[in-house]
C-alpha positions as a printed Julia matrix, in Angstrom:
183×3 Matrix{Float64}:
  -0.01   -0.14   0.16
   0.86    3.93  -0.57
   0.25    6.46   0.89
  -1.44    7.97  -1.91
  -5.18    9.36  -1.96
  -8.28    7.15  -3.34
 -11.96    7.95  -3.66
 -13.68    5.68  -2.54
 -17.23    5.14  -3.37
 -18.97    4.13  -0.28
 -22.73    2.64  -1.54
 -25.57    2.25  -0.06
 -26.01    4.5    3.59
 -28.32    4.21   6.25
 -29.08    7.22   8.35
 -31.41    7.47  11.44
 -31.23    9.4   14.53
 -33.54   12.04  16.76
 -32.83   15.22  18.31
 -34.14   16.94  21.19
 -33.69   20.22  22.7
 -35.57   21.76  25.18
 -35.33   25.35  27.08
 -36.22   26.51  30.58
 -36.93   29.93  32.38
 -37.27   28.73  35.91
 -37.11   32.62  36.7
 -36.54   35.39  36.08
 -32.79   36.31  34.56
 -32.15   32.31  33.67
 -32.31   30.23  31.23
 -31.09   26.11  30.95
 -31.11   25.04  27.42
 -30.07   21.32  26.67
 -29.8    19.31  23.24
 -30.11   15.65  23.02
 -28.61   14.16  19.5
 -28.85   10.34  19.02
 -27.3     9.43  15.27
 -26.83    6.24  14.11
 -25.71    5.72  10.68
 -24.05    2.93   9.1
 -22.78    1.94   5.77
 -25.55   -0.38   4.53
 -23.93   -1.38   1.59
 -19.37   -0.77   1.74
 -17.95   -3.51   0.54
 -14.87   -2.14  -1.54
 -13.88    0.41   1.52
 -10.03    0.58   1.88
  -7.66   -1.28   4.38
  -6.38   -0.45   7.35
  -2.72   -0.36   7.67
  -2.83   -3.86  10.46
  -4.84   -5.45   7.9
  -2.61   -5.08   4.87
   1.04   -5.77   6.72
  -0.82   -9.03   8.56
  -2.3   -10.03   5.3
  -5.55   -9.66   5.89
  -6.99   -7.26   3.23
  -4.95   -9.56   0.18
  -7.46   -8.13  -2.58
  -6.33   -4.0   -0.54
 -10.43   -4.37  -0.19
 -12.5    -4.88   2.83
 -16.07   -4.78   4.03
 -17.58   -2.42   6.77
 -21.51   -2.7    5.44
 -23.18   -2.69   8.93
 -20.85   -0.55  10.52
 -21.13    2.84  11.98
 -19.45    5.64   9.38
 -16.25    7.52  10.65
 -16.59   10.78  12.32
 -20.25    9.97  13.22
 -20.8    10.02  16.93
 -23.89    7.98  17.83
 -24.49   10.59  21.06
 -24.17   14.24  21.52
 -24.95   15.97  24.38
 -25.37   19.84  25.25
 -26.08   21.41  28.51
 -26.6    26.17  28.91
 -26.9    27.73  31.8
 -27.43   31.82  31.5
 -28.23   33.64  34.88
 -28.69   37.5   33.31
 -28.25   40.61  36.28
 -30.71   43.87  35.28
 -28.12   46.62  36.28
 -28.79   50.23  35.65
 -26.05   50.04  32.84
 -26.51   46.8   31.36
 -26.57   43.62  32.31
 -23.71   41.23  34.05
 -24.24   37.28  33.71
 -23.28   33.81  33.7
 -23.23   31.86  31.34
 -21.36   27.37  32.03
 -22.22   25.36  28.72
 -21.23   22.1   28.71
 -21.46   19.83  25.4
 -20.36   15.72  25.21
 -19.95   13.76  22.91
 -19.08    9.98  21.77
 -16.44    7.89  20.96
 -15.87    8.16  16.5
 -12.96    7.15  14.48
 -11.76    9.13  12.56
 -10.45    7.91   9.41
 -12.9     6.1    6.23
 -11.19    2.93   6.75
 -12.63    2.48  10.75
  -8.95    2.14  11.62
  -9.7     2.18  15.24
  -6.69    3.82  16.19
  -7.78    6.78  14.78
 -10.53    6.72  17.37
 -11.79    8.8   19.29
 -13.31    8.27  22.85
 -15.88   10.3   23.91
 -14.83   13.32  25.96
 -16.85   16.65  27.21
 -15.84   20.18  27.85
 -17.17   22.47  29.73
 -16.6    26.26  29.0
 -17.68   29.26  31.34
 -17.96   32.94  31.46
 -18.8    35.93  33.56
 -19.3    39.16  31.53
 -21.65   42.65  31.62
 -22.75   44.03  28.89
 -22.73   48.35  29.13
 -24.03   50.22  26.98
 -22.1    49.69  23.55
 -19.13   46.97  25.1
 -18.88   44.21  26.49
 -16.2    42.17  28.44
 -16.24   39.78  29.78
 -14.16   36.59  31.63
 -14.16   33.24  30.46
 -12.79   29.82  30.32
 -12.5    26.98  28.01
 -11.9    23.55  28.32
 -11.68   23.93  32.51
 -11.08   21.09  33.05
  -8.5    20.64  30.32
  -9.65   17.2   28.58
  -7.34   16.28  26.33
  -9.3    15.26  23.13
  -8.02   15.3   19.36
  -9.2    16.88  16.0
  -8.19   13.95  14.04
  -6.24   11.41  13.96
  -5.01   10.06  10.88
  -2.54    7.67   8.85
   0.97    9.75   8.33
   1.18    9.76   4.77
   5.77    9.76   5.47
   5.27    6.72   7.67
   3.2     3.1    7.06
   1.73    2.45  10.56
   2.35    5.82  12.08
  -0.45    8.22  13.05
  -1.28   12.34  12.96
  -3.02   13.33  15.19
  -4.49   16.96  15.97
  -5.32   18.09  19.77
  -8.14   19.87  20.79
  -7.73   23.23  21.99
  -6.74   23.47  25.64
  -8.02   24.72  28.14
  -7.18   28.88  27.04
  -8.5    31.98  29.9
  -8.63   35.46  29.23
 -10.36   38.71  28.94
 -12.47   39.6   25.76
 -13.82   43.0   25.37
 -15.77   44.56  22.26
 -17.01   46.74  21.11
 -20.69   47.78  19.46
 -22.54   50.35  17.1
């Protein structure tokens, strides 16, 4: 096998899913939003999928193609959740607010050959923000990825070294002050 790119038609896919969203306003200035997504996306028929490097090296894919019919489509989490809480306090000059949100995503495999070495385990991210909106400007303190969760945005076969992988990490914890001016 080489590290060249080949375009392959997946044949037939089957998609089914559901999304539920809700928003509550339990008291003045407070809002709680949530979303749950279930997505079952599978290759219904995909008999000409590219082989994984390990399959080729171990002689398990002599034709250079594998049958992944019935398996989950790559880069497609089965479950995703979102929860946000926001509290606003009106003051004479504008609004003070606290905003926190948590997002969670199920396991995914990045590579189209469904190589388990390109799997990102399920993970969640927590972001918080404390700010003030005053007249035509806003100032906020923020922390993204509060727990400093290590995760990948992408994992692929390394083109230069057969059997090696490249991992593109997600953003580590970030914190700062943001100032915005509106017209």
